[in-house]
CSV table of C-alpha atoms in Angstrom, one decimal:
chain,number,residue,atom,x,y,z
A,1,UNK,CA,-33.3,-84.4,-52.0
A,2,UNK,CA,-29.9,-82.7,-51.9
A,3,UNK,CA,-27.3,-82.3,-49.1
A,4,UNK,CA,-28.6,-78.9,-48.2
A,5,UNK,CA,-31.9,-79.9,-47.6
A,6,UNK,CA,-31.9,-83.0,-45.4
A,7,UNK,CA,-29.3,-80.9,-43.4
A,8,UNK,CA,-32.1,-78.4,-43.1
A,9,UNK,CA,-34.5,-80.8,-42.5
A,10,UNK,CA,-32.2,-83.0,-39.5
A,11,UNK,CA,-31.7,-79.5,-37.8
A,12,UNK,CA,-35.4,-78.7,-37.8
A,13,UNK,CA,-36.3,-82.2,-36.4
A,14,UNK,CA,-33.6,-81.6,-33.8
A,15,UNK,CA,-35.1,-78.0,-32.9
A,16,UNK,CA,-38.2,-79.2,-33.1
A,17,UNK,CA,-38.0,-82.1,-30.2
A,18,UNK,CA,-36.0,-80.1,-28.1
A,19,UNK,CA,-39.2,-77.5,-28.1
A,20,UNK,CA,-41.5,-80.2,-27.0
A,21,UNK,CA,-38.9,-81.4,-25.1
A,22,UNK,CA,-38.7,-77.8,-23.5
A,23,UNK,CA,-42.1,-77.2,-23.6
A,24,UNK,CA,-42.6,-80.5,-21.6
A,25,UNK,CA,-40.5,-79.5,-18.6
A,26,UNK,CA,-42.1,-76.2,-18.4
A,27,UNK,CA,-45.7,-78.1,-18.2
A,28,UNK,CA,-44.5,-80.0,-15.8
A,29,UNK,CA,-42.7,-77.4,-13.4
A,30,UNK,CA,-45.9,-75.1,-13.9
A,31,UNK,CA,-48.6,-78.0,-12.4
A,32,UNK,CA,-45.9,-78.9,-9.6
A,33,UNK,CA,-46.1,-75.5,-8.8
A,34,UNK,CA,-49.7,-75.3,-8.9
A,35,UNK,CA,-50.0,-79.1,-7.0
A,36,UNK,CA,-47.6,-77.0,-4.2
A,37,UNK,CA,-49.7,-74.2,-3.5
A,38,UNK,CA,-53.1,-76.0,-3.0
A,39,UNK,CA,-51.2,-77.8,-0.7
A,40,UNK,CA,-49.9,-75.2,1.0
A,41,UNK,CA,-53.5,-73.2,1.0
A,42,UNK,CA,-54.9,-76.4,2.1
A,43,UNK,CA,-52.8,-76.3,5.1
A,44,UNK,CA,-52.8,-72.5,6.0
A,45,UNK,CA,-57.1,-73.1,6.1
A,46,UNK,CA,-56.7,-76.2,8.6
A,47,UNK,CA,-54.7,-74.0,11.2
A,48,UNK,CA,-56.6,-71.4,10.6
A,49,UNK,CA,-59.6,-73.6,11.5
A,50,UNK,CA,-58.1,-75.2,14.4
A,51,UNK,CA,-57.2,-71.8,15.8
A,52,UNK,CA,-60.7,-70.4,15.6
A,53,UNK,CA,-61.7,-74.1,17.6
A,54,UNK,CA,-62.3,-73.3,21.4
A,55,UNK,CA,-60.3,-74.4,23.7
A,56,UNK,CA,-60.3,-78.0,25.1
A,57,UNK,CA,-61.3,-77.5,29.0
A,58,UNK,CA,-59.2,-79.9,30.0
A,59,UNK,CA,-57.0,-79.9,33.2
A,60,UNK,CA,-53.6,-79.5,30.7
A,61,UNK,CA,-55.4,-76.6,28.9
A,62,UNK,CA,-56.2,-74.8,31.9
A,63,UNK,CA,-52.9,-75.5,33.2
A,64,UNK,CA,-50.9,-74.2,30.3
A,65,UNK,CA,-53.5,-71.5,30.0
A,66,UNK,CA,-52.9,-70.0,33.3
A,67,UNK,CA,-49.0,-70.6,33.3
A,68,UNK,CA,-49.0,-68.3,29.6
A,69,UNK,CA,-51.1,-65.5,31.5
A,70,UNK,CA,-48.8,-65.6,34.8
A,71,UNK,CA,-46.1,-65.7,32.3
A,72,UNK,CA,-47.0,-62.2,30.3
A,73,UNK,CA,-47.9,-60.3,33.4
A,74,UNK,CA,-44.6,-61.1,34.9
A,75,UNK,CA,-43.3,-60.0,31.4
A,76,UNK,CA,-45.3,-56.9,31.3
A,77,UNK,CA,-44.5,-55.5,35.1
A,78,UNK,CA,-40.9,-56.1,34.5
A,79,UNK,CA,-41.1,-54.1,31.4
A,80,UNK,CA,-43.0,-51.2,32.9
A,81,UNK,CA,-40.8,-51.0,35.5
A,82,UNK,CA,-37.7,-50.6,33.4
A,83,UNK,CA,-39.0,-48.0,31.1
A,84,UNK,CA,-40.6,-46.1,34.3
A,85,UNK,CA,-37.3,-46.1,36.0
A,86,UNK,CA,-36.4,-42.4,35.2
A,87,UNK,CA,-40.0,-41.2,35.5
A,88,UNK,CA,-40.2,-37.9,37.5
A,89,UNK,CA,-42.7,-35.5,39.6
A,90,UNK,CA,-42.2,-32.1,40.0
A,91,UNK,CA,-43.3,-29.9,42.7
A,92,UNK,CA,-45.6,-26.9,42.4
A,93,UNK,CA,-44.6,-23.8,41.8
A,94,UNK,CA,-45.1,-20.7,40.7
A,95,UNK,CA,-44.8,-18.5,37.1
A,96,UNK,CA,-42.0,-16.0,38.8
A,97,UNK,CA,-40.5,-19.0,40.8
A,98,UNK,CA,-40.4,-21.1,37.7
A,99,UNK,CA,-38.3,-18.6,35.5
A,100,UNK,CA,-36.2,-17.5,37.7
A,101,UNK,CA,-35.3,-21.2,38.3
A,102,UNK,CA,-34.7,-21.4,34.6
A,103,UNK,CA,-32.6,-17.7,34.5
A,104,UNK,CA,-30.6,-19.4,37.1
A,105,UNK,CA,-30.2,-22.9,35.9
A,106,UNK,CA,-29.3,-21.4,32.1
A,107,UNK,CA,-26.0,-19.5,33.8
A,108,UNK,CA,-25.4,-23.4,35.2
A,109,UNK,CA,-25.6,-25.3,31.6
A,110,UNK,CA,-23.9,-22.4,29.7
A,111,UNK,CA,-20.8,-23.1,32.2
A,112,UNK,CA,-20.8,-27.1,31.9
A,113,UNK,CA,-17.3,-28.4,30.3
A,114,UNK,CA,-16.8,-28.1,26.3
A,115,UNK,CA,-14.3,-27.1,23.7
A,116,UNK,CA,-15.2,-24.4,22.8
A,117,UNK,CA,-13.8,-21.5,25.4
A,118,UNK,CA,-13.6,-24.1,27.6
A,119,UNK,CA,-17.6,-24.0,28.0
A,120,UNK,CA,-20.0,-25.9,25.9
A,121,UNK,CA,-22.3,-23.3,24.6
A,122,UNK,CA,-21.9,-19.6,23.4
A,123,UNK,CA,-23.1,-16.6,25.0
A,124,UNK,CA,-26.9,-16.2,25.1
A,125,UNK,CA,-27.5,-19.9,24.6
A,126,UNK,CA,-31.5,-20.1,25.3
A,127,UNK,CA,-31.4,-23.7,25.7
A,128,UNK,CA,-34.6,-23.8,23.8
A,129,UNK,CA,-36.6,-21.4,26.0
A,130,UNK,CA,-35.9,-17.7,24.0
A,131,UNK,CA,-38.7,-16.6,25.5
A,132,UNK,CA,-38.1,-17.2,29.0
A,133,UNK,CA,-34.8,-17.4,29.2
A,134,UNK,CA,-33.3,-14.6,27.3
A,135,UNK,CA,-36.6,-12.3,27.5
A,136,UNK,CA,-39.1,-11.1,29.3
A,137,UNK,CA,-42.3,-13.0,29.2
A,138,UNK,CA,-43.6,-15.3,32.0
A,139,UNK,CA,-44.9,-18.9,31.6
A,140,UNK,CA,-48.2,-19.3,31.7
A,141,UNK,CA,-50.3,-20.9,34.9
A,142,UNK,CA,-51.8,-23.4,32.9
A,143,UNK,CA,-48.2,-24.6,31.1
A,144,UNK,CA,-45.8,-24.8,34.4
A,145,UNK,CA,-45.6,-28.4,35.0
A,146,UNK,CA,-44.9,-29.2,31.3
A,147,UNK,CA,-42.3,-26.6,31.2
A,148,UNK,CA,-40.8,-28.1,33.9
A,149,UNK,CA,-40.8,-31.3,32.5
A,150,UNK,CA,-39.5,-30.1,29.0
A,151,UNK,CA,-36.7,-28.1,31.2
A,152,UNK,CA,-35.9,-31.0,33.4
A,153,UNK,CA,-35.5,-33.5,30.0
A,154,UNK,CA,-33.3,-31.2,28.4
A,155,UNK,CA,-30.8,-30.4,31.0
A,156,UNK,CA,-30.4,-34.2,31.1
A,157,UNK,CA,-29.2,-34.3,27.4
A,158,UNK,CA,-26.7,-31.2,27.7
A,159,UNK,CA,-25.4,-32.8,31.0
A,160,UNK,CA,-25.2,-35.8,29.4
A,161,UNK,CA,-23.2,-34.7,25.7
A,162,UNK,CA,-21.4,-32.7,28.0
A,163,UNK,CA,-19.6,-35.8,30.1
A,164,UNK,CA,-19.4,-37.2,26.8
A,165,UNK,CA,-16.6,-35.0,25.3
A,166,UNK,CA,-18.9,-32.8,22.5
A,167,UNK,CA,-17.1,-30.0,21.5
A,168,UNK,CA,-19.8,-27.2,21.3
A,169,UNK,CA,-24.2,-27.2,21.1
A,170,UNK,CA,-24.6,-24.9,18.5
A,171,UNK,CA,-28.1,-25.2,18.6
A,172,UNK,CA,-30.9,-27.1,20.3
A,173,UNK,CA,-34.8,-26.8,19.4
A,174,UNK,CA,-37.8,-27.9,21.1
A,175,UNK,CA,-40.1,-30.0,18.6
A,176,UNK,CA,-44.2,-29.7,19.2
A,177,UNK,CA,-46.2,-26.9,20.8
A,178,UNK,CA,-44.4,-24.7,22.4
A,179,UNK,CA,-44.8,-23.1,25.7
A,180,UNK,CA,-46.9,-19.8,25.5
A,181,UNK,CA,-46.2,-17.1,27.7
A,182,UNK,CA,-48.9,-16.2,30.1
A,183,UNK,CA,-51.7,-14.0,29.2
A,184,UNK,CA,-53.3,-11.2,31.5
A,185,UNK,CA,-56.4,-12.8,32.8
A,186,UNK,CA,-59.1,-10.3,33.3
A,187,UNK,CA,-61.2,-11.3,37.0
A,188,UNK,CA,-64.6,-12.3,35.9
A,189,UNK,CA,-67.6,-11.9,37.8
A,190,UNK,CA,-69.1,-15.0,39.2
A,191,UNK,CA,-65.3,-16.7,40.0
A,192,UNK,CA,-66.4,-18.2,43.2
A,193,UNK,CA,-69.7,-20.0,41.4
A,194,UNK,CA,-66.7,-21.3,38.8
A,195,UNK,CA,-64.5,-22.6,41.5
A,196,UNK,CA,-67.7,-24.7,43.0
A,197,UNK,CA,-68.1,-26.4,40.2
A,198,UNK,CA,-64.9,-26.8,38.4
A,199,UNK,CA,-63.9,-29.4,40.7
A,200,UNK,CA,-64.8,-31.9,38.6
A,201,UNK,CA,-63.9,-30.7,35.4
A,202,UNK,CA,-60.1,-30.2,36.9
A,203,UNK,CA,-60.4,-34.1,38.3
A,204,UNK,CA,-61.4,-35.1,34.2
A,205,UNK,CA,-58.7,-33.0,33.1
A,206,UNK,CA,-55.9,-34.6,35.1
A,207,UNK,CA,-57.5,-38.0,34.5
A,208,UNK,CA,-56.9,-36.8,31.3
A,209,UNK,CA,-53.8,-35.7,31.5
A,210,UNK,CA,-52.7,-38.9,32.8
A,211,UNK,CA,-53.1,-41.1,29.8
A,212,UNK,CA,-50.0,-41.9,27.4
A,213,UNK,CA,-46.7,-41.0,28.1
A,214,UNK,CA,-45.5,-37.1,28.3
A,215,UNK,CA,-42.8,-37.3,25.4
A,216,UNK,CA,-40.0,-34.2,25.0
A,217,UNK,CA,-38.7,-33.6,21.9
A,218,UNK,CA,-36.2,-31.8,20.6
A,219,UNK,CA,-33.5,-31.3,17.7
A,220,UNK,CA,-30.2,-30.8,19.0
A,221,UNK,CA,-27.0,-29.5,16.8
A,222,UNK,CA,-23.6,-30.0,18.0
A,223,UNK,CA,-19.7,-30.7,16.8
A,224,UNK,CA,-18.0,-33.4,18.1
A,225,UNK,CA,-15.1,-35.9,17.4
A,226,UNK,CA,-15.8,-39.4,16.6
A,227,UNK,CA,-15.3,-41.0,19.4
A,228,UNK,CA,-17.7,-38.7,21.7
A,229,UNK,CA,-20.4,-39.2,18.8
A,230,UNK,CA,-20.2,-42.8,20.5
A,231,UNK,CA,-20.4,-41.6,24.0
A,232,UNK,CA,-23.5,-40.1,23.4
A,233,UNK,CA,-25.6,-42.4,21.9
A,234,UNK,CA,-24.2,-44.7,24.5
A,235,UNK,CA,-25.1,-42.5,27.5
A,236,UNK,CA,-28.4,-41.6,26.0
A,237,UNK,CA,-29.1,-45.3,25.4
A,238,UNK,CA,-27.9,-46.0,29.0
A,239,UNK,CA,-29.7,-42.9,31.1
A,240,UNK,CA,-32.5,-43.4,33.7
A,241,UNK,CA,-34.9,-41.5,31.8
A,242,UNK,CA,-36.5,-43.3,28.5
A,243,UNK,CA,-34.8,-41.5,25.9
A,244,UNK,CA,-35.0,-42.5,22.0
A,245,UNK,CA,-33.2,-40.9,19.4
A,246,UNK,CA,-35.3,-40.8,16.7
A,247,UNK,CA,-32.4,-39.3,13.4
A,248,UNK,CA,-28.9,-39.1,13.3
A,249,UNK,CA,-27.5,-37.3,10.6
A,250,UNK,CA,-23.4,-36.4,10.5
A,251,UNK,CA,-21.0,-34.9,8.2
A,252,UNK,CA,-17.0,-33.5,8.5
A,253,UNK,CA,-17.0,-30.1,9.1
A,254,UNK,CA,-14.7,-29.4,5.8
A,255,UNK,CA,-13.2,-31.5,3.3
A,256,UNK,CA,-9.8,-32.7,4.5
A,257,UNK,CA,-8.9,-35.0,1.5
A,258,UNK,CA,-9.8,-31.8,-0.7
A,259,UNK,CA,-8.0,-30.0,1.1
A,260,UNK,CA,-4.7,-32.0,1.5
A,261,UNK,CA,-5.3,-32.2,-2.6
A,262,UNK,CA,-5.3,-27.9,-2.8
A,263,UNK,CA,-8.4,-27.1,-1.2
A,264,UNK,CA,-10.2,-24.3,-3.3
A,265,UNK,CA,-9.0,-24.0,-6.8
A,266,UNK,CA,-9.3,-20.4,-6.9
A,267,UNK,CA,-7.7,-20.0,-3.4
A,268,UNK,CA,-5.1,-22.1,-4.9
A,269,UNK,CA,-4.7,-19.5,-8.1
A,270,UNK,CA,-4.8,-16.6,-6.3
A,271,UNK,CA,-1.5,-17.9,-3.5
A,272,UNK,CA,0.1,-19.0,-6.5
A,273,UNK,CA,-0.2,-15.5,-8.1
A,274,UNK,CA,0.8,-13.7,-4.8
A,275,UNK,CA,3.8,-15.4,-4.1
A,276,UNK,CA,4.9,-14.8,-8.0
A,277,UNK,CA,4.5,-11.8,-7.5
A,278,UNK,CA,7.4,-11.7,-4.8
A,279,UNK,CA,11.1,-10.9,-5.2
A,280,UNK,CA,14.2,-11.0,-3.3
A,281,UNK,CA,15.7,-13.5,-0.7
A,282,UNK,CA,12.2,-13.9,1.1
A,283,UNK,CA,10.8,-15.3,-2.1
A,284,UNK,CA,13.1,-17.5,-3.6
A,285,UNK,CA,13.2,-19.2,0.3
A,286,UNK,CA,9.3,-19.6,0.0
A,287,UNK,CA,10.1,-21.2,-3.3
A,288,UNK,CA,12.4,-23.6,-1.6
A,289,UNK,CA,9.7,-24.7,1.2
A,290,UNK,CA,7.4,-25.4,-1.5
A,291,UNK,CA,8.8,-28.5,-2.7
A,292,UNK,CA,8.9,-29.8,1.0
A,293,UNK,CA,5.7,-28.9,1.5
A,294,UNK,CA,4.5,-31.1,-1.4
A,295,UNK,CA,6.6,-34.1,0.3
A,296,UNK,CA,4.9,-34.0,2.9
A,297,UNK,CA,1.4,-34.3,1.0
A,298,UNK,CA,2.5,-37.2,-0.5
A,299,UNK,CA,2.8,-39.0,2.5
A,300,UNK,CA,-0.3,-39.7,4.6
A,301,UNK,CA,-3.6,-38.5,3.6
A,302,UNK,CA,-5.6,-37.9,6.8
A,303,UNK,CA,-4.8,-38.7,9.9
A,304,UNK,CA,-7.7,-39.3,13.0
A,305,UNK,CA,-6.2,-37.7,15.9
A,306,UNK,CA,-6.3,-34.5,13.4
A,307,UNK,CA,-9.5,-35.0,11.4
A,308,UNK,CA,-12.4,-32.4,11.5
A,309,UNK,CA,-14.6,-32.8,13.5
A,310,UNK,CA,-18.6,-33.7,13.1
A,311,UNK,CA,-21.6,-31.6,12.4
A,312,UNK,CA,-24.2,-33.6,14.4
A,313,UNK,CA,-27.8,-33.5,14.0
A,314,UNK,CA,-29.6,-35.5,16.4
A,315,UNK,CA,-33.6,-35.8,17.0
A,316,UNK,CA,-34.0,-36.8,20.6
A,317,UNK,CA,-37.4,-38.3,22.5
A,318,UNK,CA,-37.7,-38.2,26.3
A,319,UNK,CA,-40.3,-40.5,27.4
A,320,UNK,CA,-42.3,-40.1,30.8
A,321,UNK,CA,-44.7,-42.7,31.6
A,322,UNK,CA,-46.1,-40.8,33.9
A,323,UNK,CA,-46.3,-43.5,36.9
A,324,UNK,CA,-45.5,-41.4,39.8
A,325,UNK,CA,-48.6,-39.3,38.5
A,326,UNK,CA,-50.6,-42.2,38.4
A,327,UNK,CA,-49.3,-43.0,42.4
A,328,UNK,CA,-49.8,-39.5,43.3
A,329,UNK,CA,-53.6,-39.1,42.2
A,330,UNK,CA,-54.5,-42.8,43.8
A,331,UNK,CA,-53.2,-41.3,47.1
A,332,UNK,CA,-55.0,-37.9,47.0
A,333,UNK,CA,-58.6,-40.0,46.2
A,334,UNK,CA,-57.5,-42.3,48.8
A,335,UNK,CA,-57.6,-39.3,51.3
């Protein structure tokens, strides 16, 4: 046998141990593994066995028992009184009263503090309510008190972006069914026999009405600076009423870097072209500004106190748990 084949021959030996050696560890690692997880399903079927055993009715049991119950029902009336807080009840009114209410109220948000003219709308801001607000249709009967509701949620998130520094609502939109105006109701014959016996179809529709929270939503637009972003969320987070914002989407009004770098290429052609096309004393001053100009790009890029401000999209939830509802319809039975 020559050099070349018992150095063949040594380096398949060695390759060959180290693959059982290999192929030992693995084997190993593999049944550990396995050894590990009948264990571990071993113990998960014992607790799940000794949950589904009753419990001892011992004095301790009992005792503990009764402490966890006291326990969540503290828990649970703390919790419903904190997130009722803000809940509200409006009063009855009418379809006329109603809108003119809301006519009114509109010339009262449109003039609340904001950047924009000094207000925080533009002219003819509908608030969400085109159709009552701005036209000339009438709420319906049957749709007053969750109009009211829905008008009483929003004013609290314009008053509230308005303490809060934003620059302008460019657009706020009411998210679910809408309010339908009211439809001309024809009297029927018969009326009085209805009114006898829709007494207790009225009680199973409040009932009805009573179950689950009463939720507003709506998608509001606005621009603000940075900081009055914070403010909102802040204020919203912080406000009587159970408010959840559900998205929150931002973005700068315009490109500042891209604009400190020449903004618009074409832009940038065309000023270059118009100012070569200039003679005389004006232009050849122009052409000495320039390269001061460029200095000062070179310096600092952006700047916060003079940044753009935000395009702010922000889907808001009002909750109303409706507990004073709740109080309001014990009493009346209770009478």
């Amino acid at each position: 046998m020559n050099k070349s084949k018992i150095v063949l021959a040594a380096v398949g030996g060695v390759t060959l141990v180290a693959s059982l050696a290999l192929a030992y560890f693995i084997w190993s690692a593999m049944s550990e593994r396995s050894e590990r997880l009948d264990e571990l399903a071993g113990a998960e079927q014992s607790l799940i066995n000794m949950m589904k055993l009753p419990v001892n009715p011992s004095p301790e049991a009992i005792k503990a028992y009764q402490a966890n119950a006291e326990t969540y029902d503290n828990w649970k009336d703390d919790a419903k009184k904190l997130v009722t807080t803000g809940d509200m009840i409006f009063e009855p009114t009418t379809p006329p009263a109603l809108k003119a209410f809301m006519v009114e109220d509109a010339r009262r948000l449109s003039s609340l503090p904001g950047r924009t003219d000094g207000v925080i709308v533009r002219p003819e801001f509908a608030f969400g309510f085109k159709e009552f607000v701005l036209d000339g249709n009438m709420p319906a009967e049957a749709d007053l008190a969750k109009i009211q509701r829905e008008w009483y949620d929003m004013s609290v998130v314009v008053e509230t972006m308005s303490k809060s520094g934003v620059i302008e609502i460019t657009d706020l939109t009411l998210i679910g069914d809408a309010p339908q105006p009211a439809a001309e109701q024809q009297p029927a014959a018969g009326n009085r026999r209805q009114r006898k016996g829709a007494k207790p179809a009225a009680k199973a529709k409040a009932a009805e009405q009573c179950e689950g929270p009463a939720v507003t939503r709506m998608r509001v637009e606005f621009r603000a600076m940075p900081p009055a972003l914070v403010a909102v969320a802040n204020s919203l987070m912080m406000s009587r009423r159970f408010i959840v914002v559900d998205d929150l989407t931002f973005s700068r009004e315009r490109d500042e870097l891209s604009e400190k770098l020449g903004g618009d290429p074409k832009k940038a052609a065309e000023a270059q072209s118009s100012r070569g096309g200039r003679r005389g004393r004006r232009g050849r001053q122009e052409e000495a500004e320039e390269p001061a100009e460029n200095e000062a790009l070179s310096g600092i890029v952006t700047d916060p106190m003079m940044a753009p401000a935000l395009k702010v999209s922000m889907l808001i939830s009002v909750y109303d748990f409706r507990s004073l509802e709740a109080d309001k319809t014990e009493t009346e039975e209770q009478k």
